[in-house]
Amino acid sequence: MNTLMSDIKITRTKTTKIHDVDFDNLNFGRTFSDHMLVCDYKDGKWQSPEIVPYQPIVLDPSAKIFHYGQSVFEGMKAYKDANDSVWLFRPLENFKRLNISSKRLAIPELPEDIFMEGLKALLKVDSNWIPKKEGSSLYIRPFIFASGNGFHASPADQYKFVIALAPSGAYFSGKVKVLIEETYSRSANGGVGFAKAGGNYAGQFYPTQLAVEKGYQQVIWTDDTNHEYIEEAGAMNIFIRINDTLITGPTSDRILDGITRKSIIDIAKREGIPVEVRKITVSEVVNAAKDGSLKEMFGAGTAAVVSPISGFGYKGIDYDLPELKDTYATFIKKYITDIQTNKSDDPFGWRVKM
């Protein structure tokens, strides 16, 4: 056994909550398992991780997370197959991105063994919380925040790393209708758009709320300069199919390097689907909608995997997408989820057994 795993202190809950949970009717991210992993950074180094009962975190009012927003997170899922084996999907990519995000926000980078071995130990303790129902999974939320105290505008001297688990159903049900943003920006060049920083998402809520009031479910983000280029779909990367070609924008300071995004690109290449990674203008999408060459749009991310878009609004006009029988979205989502749940071969080596 790994030395760190054998050294992780485990304090088990005295009373499990699992018998109160309806695993056939799970919302997304509203139910939490019995335990969580915690690890503190202090005295210039990360300490030993512990597994404790799921509980509130007590912080001083001067904790810097409240004042200067040093907070990053990841989103992952664990799956259980027909033989009760537990699987993760590309977990090292999440670990690497967590540290990329941390570095940008001046948070100390986390050692790989604390992340991976801590996660393995936590999943072992709460393995009964992994749902087996089709479309459900155990959502994993690793996050780091500034727990050190002080009102001085500078990086904290203490941080807390936590992994919490939430058995969850589908993130979205059905297709979504989106509004192409013309005023607000998700991020800017030289900023933190590429990081999974909590503040990125906080800044999205107000424009999204305005879109919801107009009858849309999500916002399509455009560039910060002229709102000329398509960038992301809500909290997800975006793919656009024109005729038979799948198009997605390149990553940059503004766009998250999504793990699902990278996986879709690799699948498309392997399966002979024409795929282009390039800038795509709003006008190109609108013109494609007008002439009938726009076949599909969908968001891509860990929570929803693939979220089909039924239509979009732009400059007061709504454009509906055609209803196709065989879509790239359906094919790709099944391709990924079959790998994740051990229902198919994994030609890429993405699936990791716990």
CSV table of C-alpha atoms in Angstrom, one decimal:
chain,number,residue,atom,x,y,z
A,1,MET,CA,0.0,0.0,0.0
A,2,ASN,CA,1.1,3.5,-0.7
A,3,THR,CA,2.7,5.1,2.4
A,4,LEU,CA,0.5,8.1,2.3
A,5,MET,CA,-2.7,6.0,2.0
A,6,SER,CA,-1.7,4.0,5.0
A,7,ASP,CA,-0.9,7.2,6.9
A,8,ILE,CA,-4.3,9.0,6.2
A,9,LYS,CA,-6.2,9.3,9.4
A,10,ILE,CA,-9.8,8.3,9.0
A,11,THR,CA,-12.5,9.4,11.4
A,12,ARG,CA,-15.8,7.7,10.4
A,13,THR,CA,-19.2,9.1,10.9
A,14,LYS,CA,-21.2,7.7,13.8
A,15,THR,CA,-24.4,7.8,11.8
A,16,THR,CA,-24.7,7.3,8.1
A,17,LYS,CA,-27.1,9.4,6.0
A,18,ILE,CA,-27.2,7.0,3.1
A,19,HIS,CA,-30.5,5.3,4.1
A,20,ASP,CA,-32.3,8.7,3.7
A,21,VAL,CA,-31.3,9.1,0.1
A,22,ASP,CA,-33.4,8.2,-2.9
A,23,PHE,CA,-30.8,7.1,-5.4
A,24,ASP,CA,-33.4,6.8,-8.1
A,25,ASN,CA,-34.3,10.5,-8.0
A,26,LEU,CA,-31.1,12.4,-7.5
A,27,ASN,CA,-30.7,16.1,-8.2
A,28,PHE,CA,-27.3,17.4,-9.2
A,29,GLY,CA,-25.0,18.4,-6.4
A,30,ARG,CA,-27.6,18.6,-3.6
A,31,THR,CA,-26.9,15.4,-1.7
A,32,PHE,CA,-23.6,14.8,0.0
A,33,SER,CA,-21.9,11.7,1.2
A,34,ASP,CA,-20.9,10.8,4.7
A,35,HIS,CA,-17.2,11.9,4.5
A,36,MET,CA,-14.8,14.4,3.0
A,37,LEU,CA,-11.1,14.7,2.7
A,38,VAL,CA,-9.3,17.8,4.2
A,39,CYS,CA,-5.7,18.9,4.1
A,40,ASP,CA,-4.2,22.2,5.4
A,41,TYR,CA,-1.3,24.2,4.1
A,42,LYS,CA,0.6,26.0,6.9
A,43,ASP,CA,4.1,26.7,7.9
A,44,GLY,CA,5.1,26.7,4.3
A,45,LYS,CA,4.0,23.2,3.4
A,46,TRP,CA,1.0,20.9,2.8
A,47,GLN,CA,0.2,18.8,5.9
A,48,SER,CA,-1.1,15.3,6.2
A,49,PRO,CA,-4.6,14.8,4.7
A,50,GLU,CA,-7.4,13.4,6.8
A,51,ILE,CA,-10.8,11.9,6.1
A,52,VAL,CA,-13.5,13.2,8.4
A,53,PRO,CA,-17.3,13.2,8.6
A,54,TYR,CA,-18.9,15.7,6.2
A,55,GLN,CA,-19.3,18.8,8.2
A,56,PRO,CA,-19.3,22.7,8.1
A,57,ILE,CA,-15.9,24.4,7.8
A,58,VAL,CA,-15.3,27.0,10.6
A,59,LEU,CA,-13.4,30.1,9.4
A,60,ASP,CA,-12.4,33.4,11.0
A,61,PRO,CA,-14.3,36.5,9.5
A,62,SER,CA,-10.9,37.8,8.4
A,63,ALA,CA,-10.1,34.6,6.4
A,64,LYS,CA,-8.8,35.9,3.0
A,65,ILE,CA,-11.2,33.8,1.0
A,66,PHE,CA,-13.9,36.2,2.0
A,67,HIS,CA,-12.0,39.3,1.0
A,68,TYR,CA,-9.7,38.5,-1.9
A,69,GLY,CA,-11.3,35.4,-3.5
A,70,GLN,CA,-8.4,32.9,-3.6
A,71,SER,CA,-10.4,29.9,-4.5
A,72,VAL,CA,-10.0,27.2,-7.2
A,73,PHE,CA,-11.9,23.9,-7.8
A,74,GLU,CA,-12.2,20.9,-10.1
A,75,GLY,CA,-15.2,18.8,-11.2
A,76,MET,CA,-14.8,15.0,-11.6
A,77,LYS,CA,-17.0,11.9,-11.5
A,78,ALA,CA,-16.7,8.3,-10.2
A,79,TYR,CA,-18.6,5.5,-11.8
A,80,LYS,CA,-19.5,2.0,-10.7
A,81,ASP,CA,-19.9,-0.7,-13.3
A,82,ALA,CA,-22.0,-3.9,-13.3
A,83,ASN,CA,-19.3,-5.7,-11.2
A,84,ASP,CA,-19.2,-2.9,-8.6
A,85,SER,CA,-15.7,-1.8,-9.8
A,86,VAL,CA,-15.1,1.9,-9.4
A,87,TRP,CA,-13.7,4.0,-12.2
A,88,LEU,CA,-12.5,7.6,-12.8
A,89,PHE,CA,-12.1,9.4,-16.1
A,90,ARG,CA,-8.7,11.1,-16.8
A,91,PRO,CA,-8.1,12.1,-13.1
A,92,LEU,CA,-4.6,13.3,-13.6
A,93,GLU,CA,-5.9,15.9,-16.0
A,94,ASN,CA,-8.0,17.3,-13.2
A,95,PHE,CA,-5.0,17.3,-10.9
A,96,LYS,CA,-2.8,19.1,-13.4
A,97,ARG,CA,-5.5,21.7,-14.1
A,98,LEU,CA,-6.1,22.3,-10.4
A,99,ASN,CA,-2.4,23.2,-10.0
A,100,ILE,CA,-2.5,25.4,-13.1
A,101,SER,CA,-5.4,27.3,-11.6
A,102,SER,CA,-3.7,27.4,-8.2
A,103,LYS,CA,-0.5,28.9,-9.7
A,104,ARG,CA,-2.4,31.7,-11.4
A,105,LEU,CA,-4.1,32.6,-8.1
A,106,ALA,CA,-0.8,32.4,-6.1
A,107,ILE,CA,-2.1,29.3,-4.2
A,108,PRO,CA,0.6,26.8,-3.3
A,109,GLU,CA,0.5,23.8,-5.7
A,110,LEU,CA,-0.7,20.5,-4.3
A,111,PRO,CA,1.4,17.3,-4.4
A,112,GLU,CA,0.1,14.6,-6.6
A,113,ASP,CA,0.0,11.9,-3.9
A,114,ILE,CA,-2.2,14.0,-1.6
A,115,PHE,CA,-4.7,14.5,-4.5
A,116,MET,CA,-4.7,11.0,-6.0
A,117,GLU,CA,-4.1,8.8,-2.9
A,118,GLY,CA,-6.4,11.0,-0.8
A,119,LEU,CA,-9.1,10.7,-3.5
A,120,LYS,CA,-8.7,6.9,-3.7
A,121,ALA,CA,-8.9,6.6,0.1
A,122,LEU,CA,-12.1,8.8,0.2
A,123,LEU,CA,-13.8,6.8,-2.5
A,124,LYS,CA,-13.0,3.6,-0.7
A,125,VAL,CA,-14.6,4.9,2.5
A,126,ASP,CA,-17.7,6.2,0.7
A,127,SER,CA,-17.9,3.6,-2.1
A,128,ASN,CA,-21.5,2.8,-1.2
A,129,TRP,CA,-22.5,6.3,-2.3
A,130,ILE,CA,-21.6,5.7,-5.9
A,131,PRO,CA,-24.9,5.3,-7.8
A,132,LYS,CA,-25.3,2.7,-10.5
A,133,LYS,CA,-28.5,4.0,-12.1
A,134,GLU,CA,-28.1,5.0,-15.8
A,135,GLY,CA,-27.2,8.6,-16.1
A,136,SER,CA,-26.1,9.0,-12.5
A,137,SER,CA,-22.6,9.2,-11.0
A,138,LEU,CA,-20.7,10.3,-7.9
A,139,TYR,CA,-19.8,13.9,-8.5
A,140,ILE,CA,-16.4,14.8,-7.0
A,141,ARG,CA,-15.5,18.3,-6.0
A,142,PRO,CA,-11.9,19.0,-5.1
A,143,PHE,CA,-11.3,22.6,-4.1
A,144,ILE,CA,-8.7,24.9,-2.4
A,145,PHE,CA,-9.3,28.2,-0.7
A,146,ALA,CA,-7.4,30.8,1.3
A,147,SER,CA,-8.0,30.0,5.0
A,148,GLY,CA,-5.3,32.3,6.4
A,149,ASN,CA,-6.5,35.5,8.2
A,150,GLY,CA,-5.9,39.2,7.5
A,151,PHE,CA,-7.2,42.3,5.7
A,152,HIS,CA,-4.0,43.0,3.9
A,153,ALA,CA,-4.4,42.6,0.1
A,154,SER,CA,-1.9,39.8,-0.4
A,155,PRO,CA,-1.8,36.0,-0.8
A,156,ALA,CA,-2.8,34.1,2.3
A,157,ASP,CA,-0.3,32.1,4.4
A,158,GLN,CA,-2.7,29.2,5.0
A,159,TYR,CA,-5.0,27.3,2.7
A,160,LYS,CA,-7.4,24.3,2.9
A,161,PHE,CA,-7.8,21.6,0.3
A,162,VAL,CA,-11.1,19.7,0.5
A,163,ILE,CA,-12.6,16.9,-1.6
A,164,ALA,CA,-16.4,16.5,-1.1
A,165,LEU,CA,-18.6,13.9,-2.8
A,166,ALA,CA,-22.2,14.3,-4.2
A,167,PRO,CA,-24.2,11.4,-5.7
A,168,SER,CA,-25.9,13.1,-8.6
A,169,GLY,CA,-28.3,12.7,-11.4
A,170,ALA,CA,-28.2,14.6,-14.7
A,171,TYR,CA,-27.0,18.2,-14.8
A,172,PHE,CA,-29.4,19.2,-17.5
A,173,SER,CA,-32.5,17.5,-18.7
A,174,GLY,CA,-33.2,17.9,-22.4
A,175,LYS,CA,-31.9,20.6,-24.7
A,176,VAL,CA,-31.2,24.2,-23.7
A,177,LYS,CA,-31.9,27.4,-25.5
A,178,VAL,CA,-29.1,30.0,-25.3
A,179,LEU,CA,-28.5,33.7,-25.8
A,180,ILE,CA,-25.4,35.0,-27.5
A,181,GLU,CA,-23.9,37.7,-25.3
A,182,GLU,CA,-23.4,41.1,-26.7
A,183,THR,CA,-22.6,43.2,-23.6
A,184,TYR,CA,-20.9,41.2,-20.9
A,185,SER,CA,-17.7,39.2,-21.0
A,186,ARG,CA,-16.8,36.1,-19.1
A,187,SER,CA,-13.0,36.9,-19.1
A,188,ALA,CA,-10.3,39.0,-20.8
A,189,ASN,CA,-6.8,38.5,-22.2
A,190,GLY,CA,-4.3,38.2,-19.5
A,191,GLY,CA,-6.9,37.3,-16.9
A,192,VAL,CA,-8.0,34.1,-15.2
A,193,GLY,CA,-10.5,32.8,-17.7
A,194,PHE,CA,-8.4,29.6,-18.3
A,195,ALA,CA,-8.4,28.8,-14.5
A,196,LYS,CA,-11.2,27.1,-12.6
A,197,ALA,CA,-11.5,30.0,-10.2
A,198,GLY,CA,-14.6,30.5,-8.2
A,199,GLY,CA,-14.8,34.2,-9.2
A,200,ASN,CA,-15.1,33.3,-12.9
A,201,TYR,CA,-18.4,31.6,-12.2
A,202,ALA,CA,-19.7,34.3,-9.8
A,203,GLY,CA,-19.2,36.9,-12.7
A,204,GLN,CA,-21.3,34.8,-15.0
A,205,PHE,CA,-24.4,34.6,-12.8
A,206,TYR,CA,-25.8,38.1,-13.4
A,207,PRO,CA,-25.7,38.0,-17.2
A,208,THR,CA,-27.1,34.5,-17.1
A,209,GLN,CA,-29.9,35.7,-14.9
A,210,LEU,CA,-30.7,38.4,-17.4
A,211,ALA,CA,-30.8,35.7,-20.2
A,212,VAL,CA,-33.1,33.5,-18.1
A,213,GLU,CA,-35.5,36.4,-17.6
A,214,LYS,CA,-35.7,36.6,-21.4
A,215,GLY,CA,-36.6,32.9,-21.7
A,216,TYR,CA,-33.1,31.4,-22.3
A,217,GLN,CA,-31.3,28.8,-20.0
A,218,GLN,CA,-27.7,29.8,-20.7
A,219,VAL,CA,-25.4,32.4,-22.3
A,220,ILE,CA,-23.0,31.9,-25.2
A,221,TRP,CA,-20.0,33.9,-24.2
A,222,THR,CA,-18.2,36.0,-26.8
A,223,ASP,CA,-14.8,37.7,-26.8
A,224,ASP,CA,-14.2,40.7,-24.6
A,225,THR,CA,-13.2,43.1,-27.4
A,226,ASN,CA,-15.9,43.3,-30.0
A,227,HIS,CA,-18.2,40.3,-29.0
A,228,GLU,CA,-17.3,39.0,-32.4
A,229,TYR,CA,-16.1,35.4,-31.7
A,230,ILE,CA,-17.9,32.5,-30.0
A,231,GLU,CA,-16.0,31.3,-26.9
A,232,GLU,CA,-17.9,29.2,-24.4
A,233,ALA,CA,-21.4,28.0,-23.6
A,234,GLY,CA,-22.4,28.9,-20.0
A,235,ALA,CA,-20.0,27.1,-17.8
A,236,MET,CA,-18.9,24.7,-20.6
A,237,ASN,CA,-16.9,24.6,-23.8
A,238,ILE,CA,-18.9,24.8,-27.0
A,239,PHE,CA,-18.9,22.8,-30.2
A,240,ILE,CA,-20.7,23.9,-33.4
A,241,ARG,CA,-21.5,21.6,-36.3
A,242,ILE,CA,-21.7,23.2,-39.7
A,243,ASN,CA,-22.6,20.7,-42.4
A,244,ASP,CA,-20.5,17.7,-41.3
A,245,THR,CA,-17.6,19.6,-39.6
A,246,LEU,CA,-17.4,20.0,-35.9
A,247,ILE,CA,-15.8,23.3,-34.8
A,248,THR,CA,-14.6,24.5,-31.4
A,249,GLY,CA,-12.5,27.6,-30.5
A,250,PRO,CA,-8.9,27.3,-29.4
A,251,THR,CA,-8.0,27.6,-25.8
A,252,SER,CA,-6.5,30.9,-24.6
A,253,ASP,CA,-6.2,33.1,-21.5
A,254,ARG,CA,-10.0,33.4,-21.7
A,255,ILE,CA,-11.1,29.8,-22.4
A,256,LEU,CA,-10.9,26.8,-20.1
A,257,ASP,CA,-8.9,23.8,-21.3
A,258,GLY,CA,-11.8,21.4,-20.8
A,259,ILE,CA,-11.1,17.8,-20.3
A,260,THR,CA,-14.3,16.8,-22.0
A,261,ARG,CA,-13.4,19.2,-24.8
A,262,LYS,CA,-10.1,17.5,-25.3
A,263,SER,CA,-11.7,14.1,-25.2
A,264,ILE,CA,-14.3,15.0,-27.8
A,265,ILE,CA,-11.6,16.3,-30.2
A,266,ASP,CA,-9.7,13.0,-29.9
A,267,ILE,CA,-12.9,10.9,-30.4
A,268,ALA,CA,-13.9,12.9,-33.5
A,269,LYS,CA,-10.4,12.4,-35.0
A,270,ARG,CA,-10.5,8.7,-34.3
A,271,GLU,CA,-14.0,8.2,-35.6
A,272,GLY,CA,-13.4,10.2,-38.8
A,273,ILE,CA,-15.6,13.2,-37.9
A,274,PRO,CA,-14.1,16.3,-39.5
A,275,VAL,CA,-13.0,18.6,-36.6
A,276,GLU,CA,-11.5,22.1,-36.7
A,277,VAL,CA,-10.1,23.9,-33.7
A,278,ARG,CA,-10.3,27.6,-34.8
A,279,LYS,CA,-11.9,30.9,-34.1
A,280,ILE,CA,-15.5,31.0,-35.2
A,281,THR,CA,-17.4,34.3,-35.5
A,282,VAL,CA,-21.0,35.0,-34.4
A,283,SER,CA,-21.8,36.1,-38.0
A,284,GLU,CA,-20.6,32.7,-39.3
A,285,VAL,CA,-23.0,30.9,-37.0
A,286,VAL,CA,-25.9,33.2,-37.7
A,287,ASN,CA,-25.3,32.8,-41.5
A,288,ALA,CA,-25.1,29.0,-41.1
A,289,ALA,CA,-28.4,29.1,-39.3
A,290,LYS,CA,-30.0,31.1,-42.0
A,291,ASP,CA,-28.8,29.0,-44.9
A,292,GLY,CA,-29.5,25.6,-43.2
A,293,SER,CA,-25.8,24.5,-42.8
A,294,LEU,CA,-25.9,24.8,-39.0
A,295,LYS,CA,-26.7,21.3,-37.9
A,296,GLU,CA,-25.8,21.2,-34.2
A,297,MET,CA,-24.5,23.2,-31.2
A,298,PHE,CA,-23.7,21.6,-27.9
A,299,GLY,CA,-21.9,22.4,-24.6
A,300,ALA,CA,-19.2,20.1,-23.3
A,301,GLY,CA,-18.2,19.7,-19.7
A,302,THR,CA,-17.8,17.2,-16.8
A,303,ALA,CA,-21.2,17.8,-15.2
A,304,ALA,CA,-23.4,17.4,-18.3
A,305,VAL,CA,-20.8,15.6,-20.6
A,306,VAL,CA,-22.6,16.9,-23.7
A,307,SER,CA,-25.5,19.3,-23.5
A,308,PRO,CA,-27.4,19.8,-26.8
A,309,ILE,CA,-28.6,23.3,-27.7
A,310,SER,CA,-32.0,23.6,-29.4
A,311,GLY,CA,-31.7,27.2,-30.5
A,312,PHE,CA,-30.1,30.5,-29.9
A,313,GLY,CA,-31.0,34.2,-29.7
A,314,TYR,CA,-29.0,37.1,-31.2
A,315,LYS,CA,-29.9,40.7,-31.6
A,316,GLY,CA,-33.6,40.1,-30.8
A,317,ILE,CA,-34.0,37.2,-33.3
A,318,ASP,CA,-34.3,33.5,-32.3
A,319,TYR,CA,-32.8,30.7,-34.5
A,320,ASP,CA,-33.9,27.1,-34.1
A,321,LEU,CA,-31.6,24.2,-34.8
A,322,PRO,CA,-32.9,21.3,-36.9
A,323,GLU,CA,-34.0,18.1,-35.1
A,324,LEU,CA,-31.8,15.4,-36.4
A,325,LYS,CA,-32.1,11.7,-35.9
A,326,ASP,CA,-28.4,10.8,-35.7
A,327,THR,CA,-26.5,13.6,-34.0
A,328,TYR,CA,-22.8,14.0,-33.2
A,329,ALA,CA,-23.9,15.0,-29.7
A,330,THR,CA,-25.8,11.8,-29.0
A,331,PHE,CA,-23.0,9.7,-30.6
A,332,ILE,CA,-20.2,11.4,-28.6
A,333,LYS,CA,-22.0,11.4,-25.3
A,334,LYS,CA,-22.6,7.7,-25.5
A,335,TYR,CA,-19.0,7.1,-26.6
A,336,ILE,CA,-17.7,9.0,-23.6
A,337,THR,CA,-20.1,7.6,-21.0
A,338,ASP,CA,-19.6,4.0,-22.2
A,339,ILE,CA,-15.9,4.5,-21.6
A,340,GLN,CA,-16.5,6.1,-18.2
A,341,THR,CA,-18.8,3.3,-17.0
A,342,ASN,CA,-16.7,0.4,-18.4
A,343,LYS,CA,-19.3,-0.6,-21.0
A,344,SER,CA,-16.9,-0.4,-23.9
A,345,ASP,CA,-13.2,-0.6,-24.8
A,346,ASP,CA,-11.1,2.4,-23.9
A,347,PRO,CA,-8.7,2.9,-26.8
A,348,PHE,CA,-7.3,6.1,-25.3
A,349,GLY,CA,-6.4,4.7,-21.9
A,350,TRP,CA,-8.6,7.3,-20.1
A,351,ARG,CA,-10.4,5.1,-17.7
A,352,VAL,CA,-8.6,4.6,-14.3
A,353,LYS,CA,-9.7,1.8,-11.9
A,354,MET,CA,-9.8,2.6,-8.2
